[in-house]
Coordinates of C-alpha atoms and ligand atoms in Angstrom, one line a residue:
M95 CA 0.3 0.3 -0.2
Y96 CA 2.9 2.1 1.0
Q97 CA 5.4 0.9 -1.5
F98 CA 6.0 3.3 -4.5
N99 CA 8.6 1.9 -6.7
P100 CA 10.1 4.2 -8.2
E101 CA 11.1 1.4 -10.6
D102 CA 8.5 0.9 -12.2
Y103 CA 7.9 4.2 -13.5
S104 CA 11.9 4.5 -14.7
D105 CA 9.9 5.8 -18.1
Q106 CA 7.6 8.3 -17.2
L107 CA 10.1 9.7 -14.3
V108 CA 13.5 10.1 -16.1
P109 CA 12.9 12.2 -18.9
L110 CA 10.7 14.3 -16.1
L111 CA 13.5 14.6 -13.9
K112 CA 16.8 15.3 -16.5
K113 CA 13.9 18.0 -17.8
L114 CA 13.7 19.8 -14.4
E115 CA 16.9 19.5 -14.1
T116 CA 17.8 22.2 -16.7
Y117 CA 15.1 25.0 -14.9
K118 CA 16.2 27.0 -12.2
T119 CA 12.8 28.1 -11.0
L120 CA 9.1 27.0 -12.2
S121 CA 6.0 28.0 -11.6
P122 CA 3.3 25.6 -10.7
K123 CA 2.2 25.9 -14.1
E124 CA 5.1 25.2 -15.7
L125 CA 5.3 22.2 -13.4
A126 CA 2.1 21.4 -14.0
R127 CA 2.3 21.5 -17.9
L128 CA 5.3 18.9 -17.8
V129 CA 4.0 16.6 -15.5
K130 CA 0.8 16.3 -17.3
K131 CA 3.8 15.2 -20.3
H132 CA 4.9 12.1 -18.3
T133 CA 2.2 10.6 -16.9
K134 CA 1.6 7.1 -15.9
T135 CA 0.3 4.0 -18.6
N136 CA -2.6 4.1 -16.8
G137 CA -3.0 8.1 -17.7
D138 CA -2.5 9.4 -13.5
V139 CA -0.4 12.1 -12.4
L140 CA 2.6 12.1 -11.1
S141 CA 2.2 13.0 -6.9
K142 CA 4.7 15.3 -5.7
D143 CA 5.5 13.3 -3.5
E144 CA 6.3 10.1 -6.4
I145 CA 9.0 12.4 -8.6
I146 CA 10.5 13.6 -5.1
R147 CA 10.5 10.2 -3.9
G148 CA 12.0 9.2 -7.8
Y149 CA 14.8 11.7 -7.8
R150 CA 15.2 10.5 -4.7
H151 CA 16.5 6.9 -6.2
F152 CA 17.8 7.8 -9.5
A153 CA 19.4 11.0 -8.3
G154 CA 23.3 10.0 -9.9
T155 CA 22.1 7.8 -12.5
H156 CA 20.8 7.2 -15.9
G157 CA 22.4 10.3 -16.8
L158 CA 20.8 12.6 -14.6
A159 CA 23.6 14.8 -12.4
P160 CA 24.0 13.5 -8.4
F161 CA 21.7 14.6 -5.8
S162 CA 20.8 18.7 -5.3
E163 CA 17.8 20.1 -3.1
R164 CA 18.1 22.4 -5.5
V165 CA 15.5 20.1 -7.7
V166 CA 13.7 19.1 -4.6
K167 CA 12.8 23.1 -4.0
L168 CA 11.3 23.0 -7.4
V169 CA 9.2 20.3 -6.9
A170 CA 8.3 20.8 -3.4
M171 CA 6.8 24.8 -4.2
K172 CA 3.9 25.3 -2.8
P173 CA 3.5 28.3 -1.8
I174 CA -0.3 28.2 0.4
R175 CA -0.3 25.4 2.2
T176 CA 2.1 25.6 5.2
Q177 CA 2.9 29.8 5.4
S178 CA 0.3 30.1 8.3
G179 CA 2.9 28.6 9.9
V180 CA 1.3 25.2 10.6
S181 CA 0.9 22.1 9.2
P182 CA -2.7 20.8 9.2
V183 CA -3.2 17.5 8.7
T184 CA -7.0 16.4 7.9
V185 CA -8.4 13.2 9.1
L186 CA -12.0 11.9 8.4
T187 CA -14.0 10.1 10.7
K188 CA -15.7 6.4 9.9
P189 CA -19.3 6.6 8.4
F190 CA -21.7 6.9 10.6
P191 CA -25.4 8.1 11.8
C192 CA -25.9 11.4 11.9
P193 CA -28.6 13.0 14.7
G194 CA -29.2 16.2 12.1
Q195 CA -31.8 15.6 8.7
C196 CA -30.6 19.0 6.8
I197 CA -32.0 18.8 3.8
F198 CA -29.3 20.1 1.9
C199 CA -26.4 17.7 2.9
P200 CA -25.0 15.4 0.6
N201 CA -26.0 11.6 1.2
D202 CA -22.9 9.8 0.2
V203 CA -22.7 6.2 1.5
R204 CA -19.0 5.4 1.5
M205 CA -18.0 8.5 3.5
P206 CA -19.0 9.8 6.8
K207 CA -22.2 12.4 6.3
S208 CA -21.8 15.4 4.6
Y209 CA -19.3 15.1 2.6
L210 CA -18.7 13.3 -1.5
A211 CA -16.3 10.4 -2.2
D212 CA -15.0 12.6 -5.2
E213 CA -14.3 15.6 -3.0
P214 CA -10.5 16.2 -2.4
G215 CA -8.9 14.3 0.6
A216 CA -11.7 11.9 0.7
Q217 CA -11.3 9.0 -1.0
R218 CA -7.3 9.3 0.9
A219 CA -9.5 8.6 4.3
E220 CA -10.9 6.0 2.3
R221 CA -8.3 4.3 1.1
N222 CA -6.7 4.5 5.5
W223 CA -9.8 3.2 6.6
F224 CA -10.3 5.8 8.0
D225 CA -8.3 4.9 10.5
P226 CA -6.9 7.9 12.4
Y227 CA -3.5 6.6 13.0
L228 CA -2.9 5.9 9.4
Q229 CA -4.5 9.2 7.6
T230 CA -1.9 11.2 10.3
Y231 CA 0.9 9.5 9.5
N232 CA 0.8 8.7 5.5
R233 CA -0.4 12.8 5.9
L234 CA 2.8 13.6 7.6
Q235 CA 5.2 11.5 5.6
A236 CA 3.6 12.8 2.1
L237 CA 3.9 16.4 3.5
H238 CA 7.6 16.1 4.9
N239 CA 8.4 13.9 1.1
I240 CA 7.5 17.4 -0.7
G241 CA 10.0 19.2 1.8
H242 CA 8.0 20.4 4.4
T243 CA 8.6 20.6 8.3
V244 CA 6.3 19.0 10.3
S245 CA 7.3 19.5 13.9
K246 CA 4.0 22.0 14.5
T247 CA 0.9 20.8 13.0
E248 CA -3.2 21.3 13.4
I249 CA -4.7 18.2 13.5
I250 CA -8.1 19.0 11.9
V251 CA -10.9 15.9 12.5
L252 CA -13.5 16.2 10.1
G253 CA -16.7 14.3 9.3
G254 CA -20.4 14.1 10.0
T255 CA -21.0 15.3 14.1
W256 CA -18.7 14.8 16.2
S257 CA -19.8 14.3 19.7
F258 CA -22.5 11.6 17.9
Y259 CA -19.6 9.6 17.6
P260 CA -20.0 6.8 20.7
E261 CA -16.9 8.2 23.2
A262 CA -14.8 5.1 23.7
Y263 CA -14.5 5.6 19.7
Q264 CA -13.7 9.4 20.0
I265 CA -10.8 8.7 22.9
W266 CA -9.5 5.8 20.2
F267 CA -9.8 8.5 16.9
I268 CA -7.8 11.2 18.9
K269 CA -5.4 9.0 20.7
E270 CA -4.9 7.3 17.4
C271 CA -3.8 10.8 16.0
F272 CA -1.3 11.3 18.4
R273 CA 0.8 7.8 18.2
A274 CA 0.9 8.7 15.0
L275 CA 2.4 12.1 15.6
N276 CA 4.5 10.9 18.3
D277 CA 6.1 7.8 16.0
F278 CA 6.6 9.9 12.7
G279 CA 10.2 9.9 12.8
T280 CA 10.8 7.1 15.5
H281 CA 8.9 4.5 14.8
D282 CA 7.0 2.9 12.1
G283 CA 3.1 0.8 13.1
R284 CA 1.3 1.8 10.4
D285 CA 1.7 -2.0 9.0
Q286 CA 0.6 -3.0 12.3
V287 CA -2.3 -1.0 11.9
L288 CA -2.8 -2.4 8.3
R289 CA -3.0 -6.1 9.6
W290 CA -5.4 -5.3 11.5
Y291 CA -7.9 -4.2 8.6
E292 CA -6.8 -6.9 6.0
N293 CA -7.5 -10.0 8.6
M294 CA -10.9 -7.8 10.0
S295 CA -11.6 -7.7 6.1
T296 CA -10.9 -11.5 5.5
E297 CA -12.9 -12.3 8.9
L298 CA -15.4 -10.9 7.4
K299 CA -15.3 -12.1 3.6
K300 CA -16.1 -15.5 5.5
K301 CA -19.5 -14.2 6.7
N302 CA -20.0 -13.0 3.2
I303 CA -19.2 -9.4 3.6
Q304 CA -17.4 -7.6 2.0
R305 CA -15.0 -4.8 3.6
T306 CA -12.4 -3.2 1.7
S307 CA -10.5 0.2 1.6
E308 CA -10.7 0.6 -2.3
P309 CA -12.2 3.3 -3.8
E310 CA -13.2 2.1 -7.1
T311 CA -14.1 -1.7 -4.6
N312 CA -16.2 0.3 -2.9
K313 CA -18.1 2.4 -5.3
R314 CA -18.7 -0.7 -6.8
S315 CA -20.5 -2.7 -4.2
L316 CA -21.9 0.8 -2.4
A317 CA -24.0 1.4 -6.2
D318 CA -27.1 -0.4 -5.5
H319 CA -27.3 1.5 -1.8
Q320 CA -26.7 4.6 -3.0
I321 CA -29.2 7.5 -1.9
D322 CA -31.2 9.0 -4.4
G323 CA -32.6 12.2 -3.6
E324 CA -35.6 11.8 -5.5
A325 CA -36.7 9.2 -4.2
M326 CA -34.9 9.0 -0.7
K327 CA -36.2 5.3 -0.5
K328 CA -33.6 5.1 2.6
T329 CA -31.9 7.4 5.1
Y330 CA -28.1 7.7 5.0
N331 CA -28.4 6.6 8.6
R332 CA -30.6 3.4 7.7
V333 CA -28.4 2.5 5.3
I334 CA -24.9 3.1 7.5
S335 CA -26.2 0.5 10.1
E336 CA -26.7 -1.6 7.7
Q337 CA -23.3 -1.3 6.1
Y338 CA -21.5 -0.4 8.2
T339 CA -22.5 -0.2 12.3
A340 CA -24.3 -3.9 11.9
P341 CA -20.7 -5.4 10.0
E342 CA -18.6 -3.4 12.2
K343 CA -19.7 -5.2 15.2
L344 CA -19.3 -8.6 13.7
G345 CA -15.7 -7.7 12.9
G346 CA -14.5 -7.0 15.8
F347 CA -14.3 -2.5 15.5
D348 CA -16.0 -2.4 18.5
G349 CA -12.8 -4.0 20.7
Y350 CA -10.3 -2.1 18.7
Q351 CA -11.7 1.7 18.2
T352 CA -11.5 1.9 21.8
A353 CA -9.1 3.8 24.4
T354 CA -9.1 5.2 27.9
W355 CA -9.0 8.2 28.6
E356 CA -5.3 7.6 30.2
E357 CA -4.3 6.0 27.1
L358 CA -5.1 9.8 25.7
E359 CA -3.0 11.4 28.4
A360 CA -0.3 8.9 28.0
A361 CA -0.3 10.1 24.2
Q362 CA -1.3 13.8 25.0
K363 CA 2.2 13.3 27.6
E364 CA 4.3 11.7 25.1
N365 CA 3.4 14.7 22.2
E366 CA 4.0 17.7 24.7
T367 CA 8.2 17.2 24.1
A368 CA 7.9 14.9 20.5
A369 CA 9.1 16.4 18.0
V370 CA 6.4 16.4 16.0
R371 CA 3.8 18.2 18.2
C372 CA -0.2 18.9 17.8
V373 CA -0.3 23.2 18.5
G374 CA -4.2 22.9 17.8
L375 CA -6.8 20.4 17.7
V376 CA -10.0 21.0 15.6
I377 CA -13.4 19.0 15.8
E378 CA -16.6 20.0 13.9
T379 CA -19.9 19.4 15.7
R380 CA -24.0 20.5 15.6
P381 CA -24.5 23.6 18.1
D382 CA -27.4 21.2 20.0
N383 CA -24.6 19.1 21.2
I384 CA -23.0 20.6 22.7
S385 CA -23.7 21.6 26.6
E386 CA -21.1 22.7 29.8
A387 CA -20.5 18.8 29.7
E388 CA -19.8 18.0 26.3
V389 CA -17.3 21.8 25.9
I390 CA -15.2 20.5 29.3
R391 CA -15.2 17.0 28.0
V392 CA -14.2 18.0 23.8
R393 CA -11.5 19.9 25.8
R394 CA -10.1 17.2 27.8
L395 CA -9.4 15.6 24.7
G396 CA -6.9 18.5 24.0
C397 CA -8.9 20.6 21.6
T398 CA -8.2 24.1 21.0
K399 CA -10.8 24.9 18.5
T400 CA -14.1 23.9 16.7
Q401 CA -15.6 24.3 13.8
I402 CA -19.9 24.3 14.6
G403 CA -22.3 24.5 11.9
V404 CA -24.3 27.6 12.3
Q405 CA -26.0 27.5 8.7
S406 CA -28.7 30.3 8.8
L407 CA -29.3 33.1 11.9
Q408 CA -33.4 32.8 11.3
D409 CA -35.5 29.9 12.5
E410 CA -37.6 29.6 10.1
V411 CA -35.2 28.9 8.0
L412 CA -33.3 26.4 9.5
D413 CA -37.3 24.9 10.6
K414 CA -37.7 24.4 6.3
N415 CA -34.0 23.0 6.3
K416 CA -34.9 20.2 9.3
R417 CA -31.9 21.2 10.5
G418 CA -33.4 20.0 13.9
H419 CA -32.3 22.9 15.9
N420 CA -33.0 26.7 16.7
V421 CA -31.3 29.9 16.8
A422 CA -30.9 29.8 20.5
A423 CA -29.2 26.5 20.9
T424 CA -26.8 27.9 18.6
R425 CA -26.2 31.2 20.9
K426 CA -25.8 28.9 23.5
A427 CA -23.3 26.9 22.0
F428 CA -21.0 29.9 21.1
K429 CA -21.5 31.3 24.7
L430 CA -19.8 28.3 26.3
L431 CA -17.3 27.6 23.4
R432 CA -16.1 31.6 24.2
Q433 CA -16.4 31.3 28.5
A434 CA -14.1 28.0 27.5
G435 CA -11.7 30.0 25.4
F436 CA -12.2 28.2 22.0
K437 CA -11.2 29.3 19.0
V438 CA -15.0 29.5 16.9
H439 CA -15.0 28.8 13.4
A440 CA -18.4 29.1 12.0
H441 CA -19.8 27.1 9.3
W442 CA -23.1 29.7 7.5
M443 CA -24.7 29.7 4.2
A444 CA -26.1 31.3 1.6
N445 CA -29.2 30.7 -0.9
L446 CA -30.5 27.5 1.8
Y447 CA -34.3 26.8 1.3
G448 CA -37.0 30.1 2.2
S449 CA -33.9 32.3 1.9
D450 CA -33.1 34.7 -0.7
V451 CA -30.1 37.3 -1.5
E452 CA -31.4 40.1 0.1
K453 CA -32.1 38.2 3.2
D454 CA -28.8 36.3 2.9
K455 CA -27.3 39.3 3.7
Q456 CA -29.0 40.4 6.4
D457 CA -28.4 37.5 8.0
F458 CA -24.6 37.8 7.6
E459 CA -24.6 40.5 8.5
G460 CA -26.3 39.3 12.1
L461 CA -23.1 37.4 13.0
F462 CA -21.1 40.2 13.7
S463 CA -23.4 42.5 14.9
D464 CA -25.2 40.5 17.5
P465 CA -23.3 40.3 20.4
D466 CA -24.0 36.6 21.1
F467 CA -21.9 35.8 17.8
H468 CA -18.5 36.7 16.8
P469 CA -16.9 34.0 15.4
D470 CA -13.3 33.9 15.0
E471 CA -13.3 31.8 11.8
L472 CA -16.1 31.2 8.6
K473 CA -16.7 28.6 6.4
V474 CA -19.3 30.0 3.7
Y475 CA -20.8 27.5 2.0
P476 CA -23.4 28.8 -0.8
C477 CA -25.6 25.6 -0.7
S478 CA -25.1 23.3 -3.5
L479 CA -27.3 21.1 -5.6
I480 CA -26.0 17.2 -5.1
G481 CA -28.5 14.0 -6.2
S482 CA -28.1 12.0 -3.2
A483 CA -29.6 15.6 -1.0
E484 CA -33.2 15.6 0.4
L485 CA -33.1 19.3 -1.6
M486 CA -33.2 17.5 -5.0
Q487 CA -37.6 17.0 -4.2
Y488 CA -37.7 20.5 -3.4
Y489 CA -35.9 21.7 -6.7
K490 CA -38.0 19.3 -9.2
A491 CA -41.0 20.7 -7.4
G492 CA -39.8 24.1 -8.5
K493 CA -39.5 25.2 -4.1
W494 CA -35.8 26.5 -4.8
H495 CA -33.8 26.9 -7.1
P496 CA -29.7 27.7 -6.9
Y497 CA -28.5 31.5 -7.3
S498 CA -27.8 32.4 -10.9
R499 CA -23.9 33.4 -11.0
E500 CA -24.5 37.1 -10.4
E501 CA -26.7 37.0 -6.9
L502 CA -23.4 34.6 -5.8
A503 CA -21.6 36.7 -6.7
E504 CA -23.8 39.9 -5.0
V505 CA -24.0 37.8 -1.2
L506 CA -20.5 36.7 -1.2
A507 CA -19.1 40.5 -2.4
H508 CA -20.7 41.2 0.8
V509 CA -19.4 38.3 2.9
F510 CA -15.8 40.0 1.7
K511 CA -17.1 43.8 3.1
A512 CA -19.4 42.2 6.2
T513 CA -16.3 40.1 7.2
P514 CA -14.4 42.3 10.2
E515 CA -10.5 42.6 11.0
Y516 CA -10.7 40.1 13.9
C517 CA -13.1 37.0 11.8
R518 CA -10.7 34.4 8.9
L519 CA -12.9 34.0 6.0
T520 CA -11.4 30.2 5.3
R521 CA -14.1 29.7 3.0
V522 CA -16.3 31.3 0.7
I523 CA -17.1 27.9 -1.3
R524 CA -17.2 24.7 -1.3
D525 CA -14.8 22.9 -2.6
I526 CA -17.0 20.2 -4.6
P527 CA -16.6 18.4 -7.8
S528 CA -18.5 19.6 -10.9
T529 CA -19.7 16.1 -11.5
D530 CA -21.7 15.7 -8.1
I531 CA -23.2 19.0 -8.8
V532 CA -26.8 18.6 -10.2
E533 CA -27.3 22.6 -11.1
G534 CA -25.5 25.9 -9.8
N535 CA -22.6 27.2 -10.0
K536 CA -19.5 24.5 -10.4
L537 CA -16.3 27.4 -10.5
T538 CA -14.6 26.3 -7.3
N539 CA -12.2 29.8 -8.8
F540 CA -15.4 31.0 -7.3
R541 CA -14.2 33.1 -5.2
Q542 CA -11.2 34.6 -7.0
I543 CA -13.6 35.6 -9.3
V544 CA -14.8 37.7 -6.5
E545 CA -12.2 38.9 -4.9
K546 CA -11.2 40.3 -8.8
K547 CA -14.4 41.7 -8.9
L548 CA -13.8 43.3 -5.2
K549 CA -10.1 44.7 -6.4
D550 CA -11.1 46.1 -9.5
E551 CA -14.0 48.0 -8.0
G552 CA -11.1 49.7 -5.2
V553 CA -12.1 48.2 -2.5
V554 CA -10.7 47.4 0.6
V555 CA -11.2 43.9 2.5
T556 CA -10.3 43.5 6.2
D557 CA -10.6 39.6 6.9
I558 CA -7.7 37.6 8.4
R559 CA -7.1 35.5 5.3
A560 CA -6.5 38.4 2.7
R561 CA -4.1 40.1 5.2
E562 CA -1.7 37.1 5.7
I563 CA 1.7 38.0 4.9
K564 CA 2.2 34.6 3.1
N565 CA 5.6 34.9 1.1
G566 CA 5.6 38.8 1.5
T567 CA 9.2 40.4 3.0
F568 CA 9.2 43.7 4.9
D569 CA 11.3 45.7 7.1
P570 CA 11.0 45.3 10.8
K571 CA 10.9 48.9 11.6
D572 CA 7.5 49.3 9.9
I573 CA 5.9 47.0 12.0
E574 CA 2.8 48.6 13.6
F575 CA 0.8 47.0 16.9
K576 CA -3.1 47.7 16.7
V577 CA -6.0 46.8 19.4
I578 CA -9.5 45.8 18.4
Q579 CA -12.3 45.5 21.2
Y580 CA -15.5 44.7 19.9
E581 CA -18.3 43.6 23.1
T582 CA -19.9 39.7 23.4
S583 CA -22.6 39.0 25.7
V584 CA -20.6 36.8 27.6
S585 CA -17.1 39.2 27.7
T586 CA -15.0 41.7 26.2
E587 CA -12.6 40.7 23.2
Y588 CA -9.2 42.4 22.4
F589 CA -7.6 41.3 19.0
L590 CA -4.1 41.6 19.0
Q591 CA -2.3 42.4 16.2
Y592 CA 1.0 43.0 14.5
V593 CA 0.7 44.3 11.8
V594 CA 2.7 46.2 8.6
P595 CA 1.1 48.5 6.2
E596 CA 0.5 47.0 2.8
K597 CA 2.5 49.3 0.4
K598 CA 5.7 48.6 3.0
V599 CA 5.2 45.1 1.8
R600 CA 7.4 42.9 -0.9
F601 CA 5.1 40.6 -1.9
V602 CA 6.4 38.2 -5.3
Q603 CA 3.4 37.1 -6.6
K604 CA 0.9 39.7 -7.8
R605 CA -1.6 40.1 -4.9
Q606 CA -5.9 38.6 -5.5
Q607 CA -6.9 41.0 -2.6
H608 CA -7.1 45.4 -2.0
T609 CA -6.2 46.1 2.1
D610 CA -4.8 48.5 4.1
D611 CA -2.1 46.3 5.6
I612 CA -0.9 42.9 6.2
I613 CA -0.7 40.7 9.2
L614 CA 2.3 39.4 11.2
G615 CA 0.4 38.0 14.0
F616 CA -2.0 38.1 16.3
L617 CA -3.8 37.2 20.0
R618 CA -7.3 36.6 21.1
L619 CA -7.8 37.7 24.8
S620 CA -11.1 37.0 26.5
I621 CA -12.0 39.2 29.1
P622 CA -15.4 37.9 30.9
K623 CA -17.9 39.5 32.0
E624 CA -19.6 36.9 34.1
K625 CA -18.8 33.9 36.3
N626 CA -17.1 30.5 34.3
F627 CA -19.2 27.5 34.3
I628 CA -15.2 26.5 34.2
E629 CA -14.0 26.0 37.8
E630 CA -10.0 26.6 36.7
L631 CA -11.4 29.7 34.5
T632 CA -12.9 31.2 37.8
D633 CA -11.9 35.4 37.5
A634 CA -8.9 34.7 34.7
A635 CA -8.3 36.4 32.0
I636 CA -8.0 33.6 28.7
V637 CA -5.8 34.1 25.8
R638 CA -8.3 32.2 23.4
E639 CA -5.7 31.2 20.8
V640 CA -2.0 33.0 19.4
H641 CA -1.3 32.9 16.2
V642 CA 2.4 34.0 14.5
Y643 CA 3.0 33.6 10.4
G644 CA 6.0 33.1 8.5
S645 CA 7.1 29.9 6.6
V646 CA 6.9 26.5 8.9
V647 CA 10.1 26.7 11.1
A648 CA 11.4 23.5 12.7
V649 CA 12.8 24.2 16.2
G650 CA 15.6 25.2 16.5
K651 CA 15.9 26.6 12.8
D652 CA 16.8 30.1 12.8
S653 CA 14.8 32.1 10.0
S654 CA 15.4 35.4 11.2
S655 CA 13.9 37.2 8.7
K656 CA 10.5 35.7 9.6
P657 CA 7.6 36.9 11.8
Q658 CA 8.3 33.8 13.7
H659 CA 11.8 35.1 15.3
L660 CA 10.9 38.5 15.8
G661 CA 9.8 37.6 19.4
L662 CA 6.1 39.0 18.3
G663 CA 4.3 35.6 19.8
K664 CA 5.9 37.3 23.5
K665 CA 5.4 40.4 22.7
L666 CA 1.5 39.9 22.1
L667 CA 1.7 37.6 25.3
D668 CA 3.3 40.2 27.1
E669 CA 0.5 43.0 26.3
A670 CA -2.4 40.3 26.7
T671 CA -0.8 40.7 30.0
R672 CA -0.7 43.9 30.6
I673 CA -4.3 44.9 29.1
S674 CA -5.9 42.2 31.6
T675 CA -4.1 43.4 34.7
Q676 CA -5.6 47.4 33.6
N677 CA -9.0 45.3 33.5
G678 CA -8.1 43.8 37.3
F679 CA -7.4 40.4 36.6
K680 CA -5.0 39.0 38.0
K681 CA -5.0 35.0 36.5
L682 CA -4.5 35.3 32.6
A683 CA -5.4 31.5 31.4
V684 CA -4.6 30.0 27.8
I685 CA -6.4 27.5 25.6
S686 CA -2.9 25.5 24.9
G687 CA -2.6 22.7 22.6
I688 CA -0.8 19.5 24.1
G689 CA 2.2 20.3 21.8
T690 CA 2.8 24.5 22.9
R691 CA 2.7 23.3 26.9
E692 CA 6.2 23.6 26.9
Y693 CA 5.8 26.8 25.0
Y694 CA 3.8 28.6 27.7
R695 CA 5.5 27.1 31.3
M696 CA 8.7 28.6 29.8
R697 CA 6.7 31.7 29.7
G698 CA 5.5 31.6 33.3
F699 CA 2.3 29.6 33.1
K700 CA 1.8 26.5 35.0
D701 CA -0.2 23.1 34.3
G702 CA -3.8 23.7 35.5
N703 CA -6.5 20.7 34.9
L704 CA -7.4 21.6 31.6
Y705 CA -5.7 24.8 30.5
Q706 CA -2.3 26.6 31.6
V707 CA -2.7 29.5 34.3
K708 CA -0.2 32.0 35.3
D709 CA -0.7 34.4 38.3
M710 CA 0.2 38.3 37.2
Ligands
LIG1087 S1 -26.0 18.1 11.0 FE1 -24.4 18.5 9.6 S2 -23.2 16.8 8.7 FE2 -25.6 16.2 9.7 S3 -27.1 15.7 8.2 FE3 -26.9 18.4 9.2 S4 -25.2 19.4 7.8 FE4 -25.3 16.6 7.4

C-alpha cells in the first residue's frame, strides 16, 4: 500500500527529472504542464511526493546529475499550504449515523455524513480505512516527502457530528492521531495497523461481507445502496447502520476502536516534547450537541477549536431545512465555547431553502452585529445541489433553485465587505467536484473571481486571510501594533495584532485583494463579564489564540527574517498580560494545544487541569 517503487515508473520519471534539472525556477503552472507530459501508463499524473521520491532514487544515475536540494525545492515549492505557520493534517472519521436530517446535506454512503467520495482528501481517508493513525502518519509522510517541515501540526477532524460518535471511539480516534505524531520519524506502526484491517476483512469475507479500503471496489459494491435524493427509499442513517455499523460489530471494530482516557492522556503527555507536536486540534459538531459537560469533555480530548454548523440565524430557515435545532441553540453554543476559551469556527450557508439574496445579506451581518455570535473564523458554503440530497425534491417541485452566478457573486461580495478584521474567511465556496453538482455554480475558483471584482472596484477587504503575510518581505521597523476591541454577550474581546502597511510589503506574486495592512501575528484575549462554569477559569482572563505567521520553521532552526523570529509571540503575550491587569484580572489562562504546553511553561504558565494559568 505504501510502497511506491520508482523503478516501476522509470520511463516517466527519468525524462521528467532530466527536464526538471534544466530549470532554475518553475511556476506551479509550468510544473503541472511538465508533469502532465509524463503521465503513468494508466493516465494518472505522478504526485509531487512520487516525483521527489523518484528523484532521490534516480539522482546520479540514468544520466542524471548527482542529487541536489535545488531540484527537490523546484518540485516541493507550494507557496500556500504551510505559510500560515503550521502544517494542517486533516483526518476523516468513519461513516456513521448523524442526528441531523438537513435537506441540503449530501448522502454519500461511502463517506461520513456530508462528505463526498470525490472531494479532495475523501478518497485518501477511504484508502486508509478512515483510520486516524494511518491517515495522520501518511499525511505527515506526504508533507515530509515534498519538503515540508512538520514539527508543528494542526489536526483537523472532519466528518458528520463528532459528539454523536461513541465516546470510546472519540478517545481512540484522538489517541491514535497523537500516537502517529509521536511515532513519526522514530517508529512506523502502519503495517501493524494495516494488518488488523486486513485480518478483519478476511474474517468478514468468510461471512460473505465485503469490507475494503479500495475506492473503486467500494464504489461498485455500494452502488446499489447509494441514495437518490429524489426518491429517498432509505435514509443515510439506515444504510450506514446496515452496511457499516452492523458488519463492524461482527468484525470486532468495537473492541479495536476503543481507548481509555488514561491511554489518551499518556499519548498527549508524550506529544508535549515530541518532534512532531500537535499545536491545535479541531473538531466539528452541531450547536445542539454543545453543553457545559460536552465543552469540558472536548477540551479534555485536547481540542482548541470547534467548527460549528450555524448555517442560518433565522429559525424559519433552519426549520424549513430540517436542521433540527433553533438559533437559541447556536447562541448557547457560542456562549459556552467562548467562555471556555475555544476558537469558534462557524459554518454559514447562503442560498438555503427559504432564503434569498437580500435575506442572506442581512443574515450574514447578524453574525457580527449580534453580540451572541462574533465567530473567529468562517466557512461560507453556498448551498449546492447534490443528487443524493433531499433538496432534489424541492428543486424538482420548483420550490428552490440555485443562485445564478450574479446572485452568488452579490452575496459573496457582501460577505467580504461585512467580515471584520478579527475574523478569518477560510472559505467562501465548498470545493465540490463539478460532477457532483446537479445545477448551479460549478466554479471552485469563484473566490478568486469575487476577489478580483472587489479589487477592480477598489474595495478594501479586512478579513484575516486577505491580510496574511504569506511570502511577503518587509522591514521590521515598519511593524505596527493594533488593538481591536469588541463586545460579546459574555466577554469583552481584544484582538491584538502586529501589522505592516500593505504598501511597505514586497510580494513575489501579485495579490488578489486590496487591503490596508498585512498581518504578521495576532492574539485573541477574552475578558469575561460573568462567572465561568469551568472552575479553573474563575476570575481569569483567557488567551484564546496566539498565531504568528511565517513559513513553518523547525524548532531550533533560525530564520531571522520571518515573523516567528521577531519575538512577536512573546510581545503579544506581554500585551495580553498588560490589558488583563488593566482590567483588574490577576490570572491569565491559555487554552493551549498539547504541543504548545512547553512553550507556555517557559513563559511562566503553570499546568492546570484543562488549561495553563499564570498569576500576574
Ligand atoms: S448535522 Fe451536518 S452532517 Fe448532519 S445532516 Fe446536518 S449538515 Fe449533514
